Amino acid sequence: MTNPCATHPQRRNPLDHLFQLGWKKNTVLFLEDMATEPHCVARVISVQRNLFLVSNAQEEWLCSAAGKLLHAKNADFPVTGDWVLTHDKHITAVLPRQNMLSRGEAGSHDRHSGIAQKTQPIAANLDTVFIVSGLDRDFNLRRLERYLTLVYNCGINPVIILTKADLQNAPENFQMEVESIAFGVPVILCSAKNMQGKEEVEQYIQRGQTVAMIGSSGAGKSTLANMLYGKDIQITAHVSESVGKGRHATTHRELLKMPQGGMLIDNPGIREIAFSEGGEGIQRSFEDIEQLAEYCRFADCTHQTEPGCAVLRAVQNGELPAERLESYHKMQRELDYLESRSTKSADRIEKERWKDVALRIKDLKRRRR
Ligand SMILES: Nc1nc2c(ncn2[C@@H]2O[C@H](COP(=O)(O)OP(=O)(O)OP(=O)(O)O)[C@@H](O)[C@H]2O)c(=O)[nH]1
Ligand SMILES: [Mg+2]
Ligand SMILES: [Zn+2]
């Protein structure tokens, strides 16, 4: 396969087409300059080991990545959803990311803290993350709290999708329960059996938007992708409804171009939700506790044993479930640990990458003269 940008000079200005893949006009302005470069801007559709399937909305082709990117410590390794520069079937640079959904890598636990030591990127440049949870055994408010914190930590907007609504007589009760722990987050009831929720979900996958789905294995992510697409494009697992157990069906992630115009990323199920970096997530996902905390006697109250603690008082008089506060404390400990460990902020890494890309472009221009 040849590099489509090299063989079709008329396609060297693919920026217009890139809007079909979710390109944002003002994300990387200097790329207008790139139009005459022998480089091609493309989006990573799927990643398999060190091989990357990329698209410029006209063609798809496989790329390897320049050694520098593969050796770089995680941060520069191209992930699904990344915008990249390609040349001769090589990814030469990863463009600065708008955001990145990532989590702590399973099995990379620190023996003492029990906290993941490595970051596992899930996808980059997202407008929304669908947190998918089935209304079967999968349903768990504490787990949803963790997902919310994970997504907020990455600075992305969550939408909660409760699938398998057909398995419950009163799914609205579950919806209300979730709304009570997810302030201002849209909570949508869905069922693949009767297409419930399709229109509501569709508003998030319109042209220009990119969405990634996360959730446990068997939650119904691929089934949802199929329902939205209108035909079976993702493999799903068949599970017994009475048991409610799922097999891992989706093994690699992929960016799907949806008929609604947007891009949807299906992911394999997540077994454990470990955080990969500290952030503002906890304040966003526990707004109720944050609000109560304003009435604590001490400004730096940790809501554990302090006198005059408004949060503990709320637990005592039944306003705040004790499990929710426990969940908050546990996440707070994990995030505090991560914060203390990180030496370089995500901001700083991103700034360095910008500098690197700008230098490369300068260099290209100089050589052309
Ligand atoms: N009753 C009912 N079953 C559903 C619904 N959506 C999904 N399922 C079933 O749930 C099982 C798991 O669905 P998948 O879509 O494969 O789940 P997944 O989240 O993609 O799982 P992984 O790829 O392993 O992460 C399948 O057997 C589906 O038929 C639904 O709306 N109603
Ligand atoms: Mg799947
Ligand atoms: Zn307090």
CSV table of C-alpha atoms and ligand atoms in Angstrom, one decimal:
chain,number,residue,atom,x,y,z
A,1,MET,CA,0.0,0.0,0.0
A,2,THR,CA,1.4,3.4,-0.9
A,3,ASN,CA,0.9,6.6,1.1
A,4,PRO,CA,-2.2,8.1,-0.4
A,5,CYS,CA,-0.9,11.6,0.2
A,6,ALA,CA,2.3,11.1,-1.7
A,7,THR,CA,0.6,9.4,-4.7
A,8,HIS,CA,-2.2,11.8,-5.1
A,9,PRO,CA,-0.9,15.3,-4.9
A,10,GLN,CA,-4.5,16.7,-5.2
A,11,ARG,CA,-5.1,15.0,-1.8
A,12,ARG,CA,-2.3,16.8,-0.1
A,13,ASN,CA,-4.8,19.2,1.3
A,14,PRO,CA,-7.0,16.8,3.2
A,15,LEU,CA,-8.1,19.2,5.9
A,16,ASP,CA,-11.6,19.7,4.5
A,17,HIS,CA,-12.1,16.0,4.5
A,18,LEU,CA,-10.8,15.7,8.0
A,19,PHE,CA,-13.9,17.4,9.4
A,20,GLN,CA,-15.7,14.2,8.6
A,21,LEU,CA,-13.4,12.5,11.1
A,22,GLY,CA,-14.0,14.9,13.8
A,23,TRP,CA,-11.3,17.5,13.0
A,24,LYS,CA,-11.8,20.8,14.9
A,25,LYS,CA,-11.1,23.9,12.9
A,26,ASN,CA,-9.3,25.8,15.6
A,27,THR,CA,-7.4,23.0,17.2
A,28,VAL,CA,-4.2,23.2,15.3
A,29,LEU,CA,-4.2,26.3,13.2
A,30,PHE,CA,-0.7,26.1,12.0
A,31,LEU,CA,-1.7,23.0,10.1
A,32,GLU,CA,-3.0,25.1,7.3
A,33,ASP,CA,0.7,25.6,6.6
A,34,MET,CA,1.1,21.9,6.2
A,35,ALA,CA,-1.1,21.7,3.1
A,36,THR,CA,1.9,21.9,0.8
A,37,GLU,CA,4.1,19.7,2.8
A,38,PRO,CA,4.6,16.2,1.6
A,39,HIS,CA,3.0,15.1,4.9
A,40,CYS,CA,-0.5,14.0,5.5
A,41,VAL,CA,-2.7,14.6,8.4
A,42,ALA,CA,-4.6,11.5,9.4
A,43,ARG,CA,-6.5,10.1,12.3
A,44,VAL,CA,-5.6,6.9,14.1
A,45,ILE,CA,-8.5,4.4,13.7
A,46,SER,CA,-7.1,1.4,15.5
A,47,VAL,CA,-3.9,0.3,17.1
A,48,GLN,CA,-2.6,-3.2,17.0
A,49,ARG,CA,0.7,-3.5,18.8
A,50,ASN,CA,3.0,-1.3,16.8
A,51,LEU,CA,0.8,-1.1,13.7
A,52,PHE,CA,-1.6,1.8,13.2
A,53,LEU,CA,-4.6,2.0,10.9
A,54,VAL,CA,-5.1,5.6,9.9
A,55,SER,CA,-7.6,7.5,7.8
A,56,ASN,CA,-7.8,10.8,6.1
A,57,ALA,CA,-11.5,10.3,5.4
A,58,GLN,CA,-10.7,9.4,1.8
A,59,GLU,CA,-8.5,6.4,2.3
A,60,GLU,CA,-7.3,4.2,5.1
A,61,TRP,CA,-3.8,2.8,5.3
A,62,LEU,CA,-1.5,1.0,7.7
A,63,CYS,CA,1.4,2.8,9.3
A,64,SER,CA,4.2,2.0,11.5
A,65,ALA,CA,5.5,4.7,13.9
A,66,ALA,CA,8.8,6.4,13.9
A,67,GLY,CA,11.1,4.8,16.4
A,68,LYS,CA,11.2,7.9,18.5
A,69,LEU,CA,7.4,7.6,19.1
A,70,LEU,CA,7.6,4.0,20.0
A,71,HIS,CA,10.4,4.5,22.5
A,72,ALA,CA,9.0,7.6,24.0
A,73,LYS,CA,7.6,6.9,27.5
A,74,ASN,CA,3.9,6.3,26.7
A,75,ALA,CA,3.1,10.0,26.2
A,76,ASP,CA,4.0,10.1,22.5
A,77,PHE,CA,2.8,6.6,21.5
A,78,PRO,CA,-0.1,7.1,19.0
A,79,VAL,CA,-3.5,6.0,20.4
A,80,THR,CA,-6.9,5.6,18.8
A,81,GLY,CA,-8.3,9.0,18.1
A,82,ASP,CA,-5.0,10.8,17.7
A,83,TRP,CA,-4.3,13.2,14.9
A,84,VAL,CA,-1.0,12.4,13.4
A,85,LEU,CA,1.4,13.5,10.7
A,86,THR,CA,2.3,10.6,8.3
A,87,HIS,CA,4.9,10.3,5.7
A,88,ASP,CA,5.7,7.2,3.7
A,89,LYS,CA,3.5,5.0,5.8
A,90,HIS,CA,5.2,6.2,8.9
A,91,ILE,CA,3.7,8.2,11.7
A,92,THR,CA,6.2,11.0,12.2
A,93,ALA,CA,4.4,13.0,14.8
A,94,VAL,CA,1.4,12.9,17.1
A,95,LEU,CA,-0.3,16.3,17.1
A,96,PRO,CA,-1.1,17.9,20.4
A,97,ARG,CA,-4.1,16.3,22.0
A,98,GLN,CA,-7.3,18.1,23.1
A,99,ASN,CA,-7.6,15.5,25.8
A,100,MET,CA,-6.9,11.8,26.5
A,101,LEU,CA,-8.9,9.2,28.3
A,102,SER,CA,-6.6,7.0,30.2
A,103,ARG,CA,-6.6,4.8,33.2
A,104,GLY,CA,-4.1,2.9,35.4
A,105,GLU,CA,-2.9,-0.2,33.8
A,106,ALA,CA,-4.2,-3.4,35.2
A,107,GLY,CA,-1.6,-5.5,36.9
A,108,SER,CA,0.8,-2.7,37.4
A,109,HIS,CA,0.1,-2.2,41.1
A,110,ASP,CA,2.5,-0.9,43.6
A,111,ARG,CA,2.9,-3.5,46.3
A,112,HIS,CA,2.4,-1.0,49.2
A,113,SER,CA,-0.2,1.4,47.9
A,114,GLY,CA,-2.1,-1.0,45.7
A,115,ILE,CA,-2.3,1.8,43.1
A,116,ALA,CA,-1.5,1.3,39.4
A,117,GLN,CA,1.9,2.5,38.4
A,118,LYS,CA,1.5,2.7,34.6
A,119,THR,CA,-0.9,4.6,32.5
A,120,GLN,CA,-3.0,2.9,29.9
A,121,PRO,CA,-4.3,5.2,27.2
A,122,ILE,CA,-7.8,4.4,26.0
A,123,ALA,CA,-8.4,7.1,23.4
A,124,ALA,CA,-7.5,10.7,22.5
A,125,ASN,CA,-9.4,13.8,21.4
A,126,LEU,CA,-12.9,13.1,22.7
A,127,ASP,CA,-15.9,15.3,23.0
A,128,THR,CA,-17.9,12.8,25.2
A,129,VAL,CA,-17.4,9.6,27.0
A,130,PHE,CA,-20.3,7.2,27.3
A,131,ILE,CA,-20.1,5.3,30.6
A,132,VAL,CA,-22.1,2.2,29.7
A,133,SER,CA,-23.7,0.1,32.4
A,134,GLY,CA,-26.2,-2.7,32.1
A,135,LEU,CA,-29.3,-2.9,34.2
A,136,ASP,CA,-28.4,-6.4,35.3
A,137,ARG,CA,-25.8,-7.6,37.7
A,138,ASP,CA,-23.5,-5.0,36.2
A,139,PHE,CA,-25.4,-2.2,37.9
A,140,ASN,CA,-23.3,-0.7,40.7
A,141,LEU,CA,-23.5,3.0,41.9
A,142,ARG,CA,-20.0,2.9,43.4
A,143,ARG,CA,-18.5,1.7,40.2
A,144,LEU,CA,-20.3,4.5,38.3
A,145,GLU,CA,-18.8,7.0,40.8
A,146,ARG,CA,-15.3,5.7,39.9
A,147,TYR,CA,-16.0,5.9,36.2
A,148,LEU,CA,-17.2,9.5,36.6
A,149,THR,CA,-14.1,10.5,38.5
A,150,LEU,CA,-11.9,8.8,35.9
A,151,VAL,CA,-13.6,10.7,33.0
A,152,TYR,CA,-13.6,14.0,34.9
A,153,ASN,CA,-10.0,13.6,35.8
A,154,CYS,CA,-9.3,13.5,32.1
A,155,GLY,CA,-11.3,16.7,31.5
A,156,ILE,CA,-14.0,15.1,29.4
A,157,ASN,CA,-17.8,15.2,29.6
A,158,PRO,CA,-19.4,12.0,30.7
A,159,VAL,CA,-22.9,10.7,29.7
A,160,ILE,CA,-24.2,7.6,31.5
A,161,ILE,CA,-26.0,5.1,29.4
A,162,LEU,CA,-28.0,2.4,31.2
A,163,THR,CA,-28.4,-0.5,28.8
A,164,LYS,CA,-30.7,-3.5,29.0
A,165,ALA,CA,-33.6,-1.4,30.3
A,166,ASP,CA,-35.9,-4.2,29.0
A,167,LEU,CA,-34.7,-6.4,31.8
A,168,GLN,CA,-36.3,-4.2,34.4
A,169,ASN,CA,-40.0,-3.5,35.2
A,170,ALA,CA,-39.2,0.0,36.4
A,171,PRO,CA,-35.9,1.1,34.8
A,172,GLU,CA,-36.8,4.7,35.7
A,173,ASN,CA,-36.0,3.9,39.3
A,174,PHE,CA,-32.5,3.0,38.4
A,175,GLN,CA,-32.2,6.2,36.3
A,176,MET,CA,-33.3,8.3,39.3
A,177,GLU,CA,-30.8,6.5,41.5
A,178,VAL,CA,-28.0,7.3,39.2
A,179,GLU,CA,-29.1,10.9,38.7
A,180,SER,CA,-28.8,11.3,42.5
A,181,ILE,CA,-25.1,10.5,42.4
A,182,ALA,CA,-24.3,12.1,39.0
A,183,PHE,CA,-25.1,15.8,39.2
A,184,GLY,CA,-26.0,17.3,35.9
A,185,VAL,CA,-24.8,14.3,34.0
A,186,PRO,CA,-27.2,13.1,31.3
A,187,VAL,CA,-28.5,9.6,32.2
A,188,ILE,CA,-30.1,7.7,29.3
A,189,LEU,CA,-32.1,4.5,29.4
A,190,CYS,CA,-31.4,2.2,26.5
A,191,SER,CA,-32.5,-1.1,25.2
A,192,ALA,CA,-31.3,-2.9,22.1
A,193,LYS,CA,-34.5,-5.0,22.3
A,194,ASN,CA,-36.8,-2.2,21.4
A,195,MET,CA,-34.4,0.6,20.3
A,196,GLN,CA,-35.2,2.6,23.4
A,197,GLY,CA,-32.9,5.6,23.9
A,198,LYS,CA,-31.6,5.7,20.3
A,199,GLU,CA,-32.5,9.2,19.5
A,200,GLU,CA,-31.3,10.6,22.8
A,201,VAL,CA,-27.9,9.0,22.3
A,202,GLU,CA,-27.7,10.1,18.7
A,203,GLN,CA,-27.4,13.8,19.6
A,204,TYR,CA,-23.9,13.0,20.9
A,205,ILE,CA,-22.6,11.4,17.8
A,206,GLN,CA,-23.4,14.0,15.2
A,207,ARG,CA,-20.9,15.2,12.6
A,208,GLY,CA,-17.7,16.5,14.2
A,209,GLN,CA,-18.1,14.7,17.5
A,210,THR,CA,-16.0,11.9,18.8
A,211,VAL,CA,-17.2,9.6,21.6
A,212,ALA,CA,-15.6,6.7,23.4
A,213,MET,CA,-17.5,4.1,25.3
A,214,ILE,CA,-16.2,2.5,28.5
A,215,GLY,CA,-17.8,0.0,30.9
A,216,SER,CA,-17.5,-3.5,32.1
A,217,SER,CA,-17.3,-6.5,29.8
A,218,GLY,CA,-20.9,-7.5,28.8
A,219,ALA,CA,-22.3,-4.1,29.6
A,220,GLY,CA,-23.7,-3.9,26.1
A,221,LYS,CA,-21.2,-1.4,24.4
A,222,SER,CA,-20.9,-3.2,21.2
A,223,THR,CA,-24.6,-4.0,21.1
A,224,LEU,CA,-25.2,-0.2,21.5
A,225,ALA,CA,-22.8,0.5,18.7
A,226,ASN,CA,-24.7,-1.9,16.5
A,227,MET,CA,-28.0,-0.4,17.4
A,228,LEU,CA,-26.8,3.1,16.6
A,229,TYR,CA,-25.2,2.0,13.4
A,230,GLY,CA,-28.3,0.3,12.2
A,231,LYS,CA,-26.6,-3.0,11.5
A,232,ASP,CA,-24.1,-5.4,13.2
A,233,ILE,CA,-20.6,-3.9,12.8
A,234,GLN,CA,-19.2,-4.9,16.2
A,235,ILE,CA,-19.0,-8.4,17.5
A,236,THR,CA,-21.0,-8.9,20.6
A,237,ALA,CA,-21.0,-11.7,23.2
A,238,HIS,CA,-24.1,-13.8,23.8
A,239,VAL,CA,-24.8,-14.0,27.5
A,240,SER,CA,-27.5,-15.7,29.4
A,241,GLU,CA,-29.9,-13.1,30.7
A,242,SER,CA,-30.5,-15.0,33.9
A,243,VAL,CA,-26.9,-15.2,34.8
A,244,GLY,CA,-25.9,-11.8,33.5
A,245,LYS,CA,-22.3,-12.7,33.0
A,246,GLY,CA,-20.4,-11.6,29.9
A,247,ARG,CA,-17.5,-12.9,27.9
A,248,HIS,CA,-14.9,-10.4,26.6
A,249,ALA,CA,-16.2,-9.8,23.1
A,250,THR,CA,-14.4,-6.7,21.9
A,251,THR,CA,-10.6,-7.3,21.9
A,252,HIS,CA,-9.3,-4.2,20.1
A,253,ARG,CA,-10.5,-0.7,20.0
A,254,GLU,CA,-11.6,1.0,17.0
A,255,LEU,CA,-12.9,4.3,15.8
A,256,LEU,CA,-16.2,3.8,13.9
A,257,LYS,CA,-17.6,6.4,11.5
A,258,MET,CA,-21.3,6.5,12.3
A,259,PRO,CA,-24.1,7.2,9.9
A,260,GLN,CA,-25.1,10.0,12.2
A,261,GLY,CA,-21.9,11.7,11.2
A,262,GLY,CA,-19.8,11.4,14.3
A,263,MET,CA,-17.1,9.0,15.4
A,264,LEU,CA,-17.6,6.3,18.0
A,265,ILE,CA,-14.9,4.3,19.8
A,266,ASP,CA,-15.9,0.9,21.1
A,267,ASN,CA,-13.6,-0.5,23.8
A,268,PRO,CA,-13.0,-3.8,25.4
A,269,GLY,CA,-14.6,-4.1,28.8
A,270,ILE,CA,-12.7,-2.7,31.8
A,271,ARG,CA,-12.2,-5.1,34.7
A,272,GLU,CA,-10.8,-2.6,37.2
A,273,ILE,CA,-11.1,1.1,37.2
A,274,ALA,CA,-7.7,2.4,38.3
A,275,PHE,CA,-6.8,6.1,38.0
A,276,SER,CA,-3.8,7.1,36.1
A,277,GLU,CA,-3.4,10.6,37.3
A,278,GLY,CA,-4.8,13.0,39.9
A,279,GLY,CA,-7.1,15.8,38.8
A,280,GLU,CA,-10.2,17.7,39.5
A,281,GLY,CA,-12.4,14.7,38.9
A,282,ILE,CA,-13.3,14.0,42.5
A,283,GLN,CA,-14.6,17.5,43.0
A,284,ARG,CA,-16.8,17.2,40.0
A,285,SER,CA,-18.2,13.7,40.7
A,286,PHE,CA,-18.8,14.4,44.4
A,287,GLU,CA,-20.4,17.8,44.2
A,288,ASP,CA,-22.8,17.1,47.0
A,289,ILE,CA,-19.9,16.4,49.4
A,290,GLU,CA,-18.0,19.4,48.2
A,291,GLN,CA,-21.1,21.6,48.9
A,292,LEU,CA,-21.6,20.1,52.3
A,293,ALA,CA,-17.9,20.7,53.1
A,294,GLU,CA,-18.4,24.4,52.9
A,295,TYR,CA,-20.3,24.2,56.2
A,296,CYS,CA,-17.6,22.2,58.0
A,297,ARG,CA,-16.1,24.0,60.9
A,298,PHE,CA,-12.5,23.7,59.6
A,299,ALA,CA,-11.7,24.8,56.1
A,300,ASP,CA,-9.3,21.9,55.7
A,301,CYS,CA,-11.7,19.3,57.2
A,302,THR,CA,-11.0,15.8,55.9
A,303,HIS,CA,-14.5,14.6,56.9
A,304,GLN,CA,-13.2,11.7,59.0
A,305,THR,CA,-13.2,12.6,62.7
A,306,GLU,CA,-13.3,16.3,62.9
A,307,PRO,CA,-15.8,18.0,65.2
A,308,GLY,CA,-18.3,20.3,63.4
A,309,CYS,CA,-18.0,18.3,60.2
A,310,ALA,CA,-21.1,18.9,58.0
A,311,VAL,CA,-20.4,15.9,55.8
A,312,LEU,CA,-20.3,13.5,58.8
A,313,ARG,CA,-23.5,15.2,60.1
A,314,ALA,CA,-25.2,14.5,56.8
A,315,VAL,CA,-24.3,10.9,57.0
A,316,GLN,CA,-25.7,10.7,60.5
A,317,ASN,CA,-29.0,12.2,59.6
A,318,GLY,CA,-29.3,10.0,56.5
A,319,GLU,CA,-28.9,12.8,53.9
A,320,LEU,CA,-25.7,11.2,52.5
A,321,PRO,CA,-25.2,7.5,52.2
A,322,ALA,CA,-22.2,6.3,54.3
A,323,GLU,CA,-21.1,4.1,51.3
A,324,ARG,CA,-20.8,7.2,49.2
A,325,LEU,CA,-18.6,9.0,51.7
A,326,GLU,CA,-16.5,5.8,51.9
A,327,SER,CA,-16.2,5.7,48.2
A,328,TYR,CA,-15.1,9.4,48.2
A,329,HIS,CA,-12.4,8.8,50.9
A,330,LYS,CA,-11.0,5.8,49.0
A,331,MET,CA,-10.8,7.7,45.7
A,332,GLN,CA,-9.3,10.7,47.5
A,333,ARG,CA,-6.5,8.6,49.0
A,334,GLU,CA,-5.7,7.1,45.6
A,335,LEU,CA,-5.7,10.5,43.9
A,336,ASP,CA,-3.6,12.1,46.6
A,337,TYR,CA,-1.1,9.4,46.1
A,338,LEU,CA,-1.0,9.9,42.4
A,339,GLU,CA,-0.7,13.6,42.7
A,340,SER,CA,2.3,13.3,45.0
A,341,ARG,CA,4.0,10.8,42.7
A,342,SER,CA,3.7,12.7,39.4
A,343,THR,CA,6.7,14.9,38.8
A,344,LYS,CA,5.5,16.3,35.5
A,345,SER,CA,2.1,17.7,35.0
A,346,ALA,CA,0.1,16.6,32.0
A,347,ASP,CA,0.1,20.3,31.0
A,348,ARG,CA,3.8,20.4,30.9
A,349,ILE,CA,4.1,17.3,28.7
A,350,GLU,CA,1.6,18.7,26.3
A,351,LYS,CA,3.5,22.0,26.1
A,352,GLU,CA,6.7,20.2,25.3
A,353,ARG,CA,5.0,18.3,22.5
A,354,TRP,CA,3.7,21.5,21.0
A,355,LYS,CA,7.2,22.8,21.0
A,356,ASP,CA,8.5,19.7,19.3
A,357,VAL,CA,5.9,19.8,16.5
A,358,ALA,CA,6.5,23.4,15.9
A,359,LEU,CA,10.3,22.8,15.6
A,360,ARG,CA,9.7,20.0,13.1
A,361,ILE,CA,7.6,22.2,10.9
A,362,LYS,CA,10.2,24.9,11.0
A,363,ASP,CA,12.8,22.4,10.1
A,364,LEU,CA,10.7,21.1,7.1
A,365,LYS,CA,10.2,24.6,5.8
A,366,ARG,CA,13.9,25.4,6.1
A,367,ARG,CA,14.8,22.3,4.1
A,368,ARG,CA,12.3,23.2,1.4
A,369,ARG,CA,13.9,26.5,0.8
B,1,LIG,N1,-31.7,-7.9,27.1
B,1,LIG,C1,-30.8,-7.2,26.6
B,1,LIG,N2,-29.6,-7.7,26.4
B,1,LIG,C2,-28.6,-6.9,25.9
B,1,LIG,C3,-28.8,-5.5,25.6
B,1,LIG,N3,-27.7,-5.0,25.1
B,1,LIG,C4,-26.8,-6.0,25.2
B,1,LIG,N4,-27.3,-7.1,25.6
B,1,LIG,C5,-26.6,-8.4,25.7
B,1,LIG,O1,-25.5,-8.3,26.6
B,1,LIG,C6,-24.4,-9.1,26.1
B,1,LIG,C7,-23.1,-8.4,26.0
B,1,LIG,O2,-23.2,-7.4,25.1
B,1,LIG,P1,-22.0,-6.8,24.3
B,1,LIG,O3,-22.5,-5.7,23.5
B,1,LIG,O4,-21.1,-7.8,23.7
B,1,LIG,O5,-21.1,-6.2,25.6
B,1,LIG,P2,-19.8,-5.3,25.5
B,1,LIG,O6,-20.0,-4.2,26.5
B,1,LIG,O7,-19.5,-4.9,24.1
B,1,LIG,O8,-18.7,-6.4,26.1
B,1,LIG,P3,-17.1,-6.4,25.8
B,1,LIG,O9,-16.9,-6.3,24.4
B,1,LIG,O10,-16.7,-7.7,26.3
B,1,LIG,O11,-16.6,-5.3,26.7
B,1,LIG,C8,-24.9,-9.7,24.7
B,1,LIG,O12,-25.3,-11.0,24.9
B,1,LIG,C9,-26.1,-8.8,24.4
B,1,LIG,O13,-27.0,-9.5,23.6
B,1,LIG,C10,-30.1,-5.0,25.8
B,1,LIG,O14,-30.5,-3.8,25.6
B,1,LIG,N5,-31.1,-5.9,26.3
B,2,MG,MG,-17.8,-5.2,23.0
B,3,ZN,ZN,-16.0,17.9,57.1
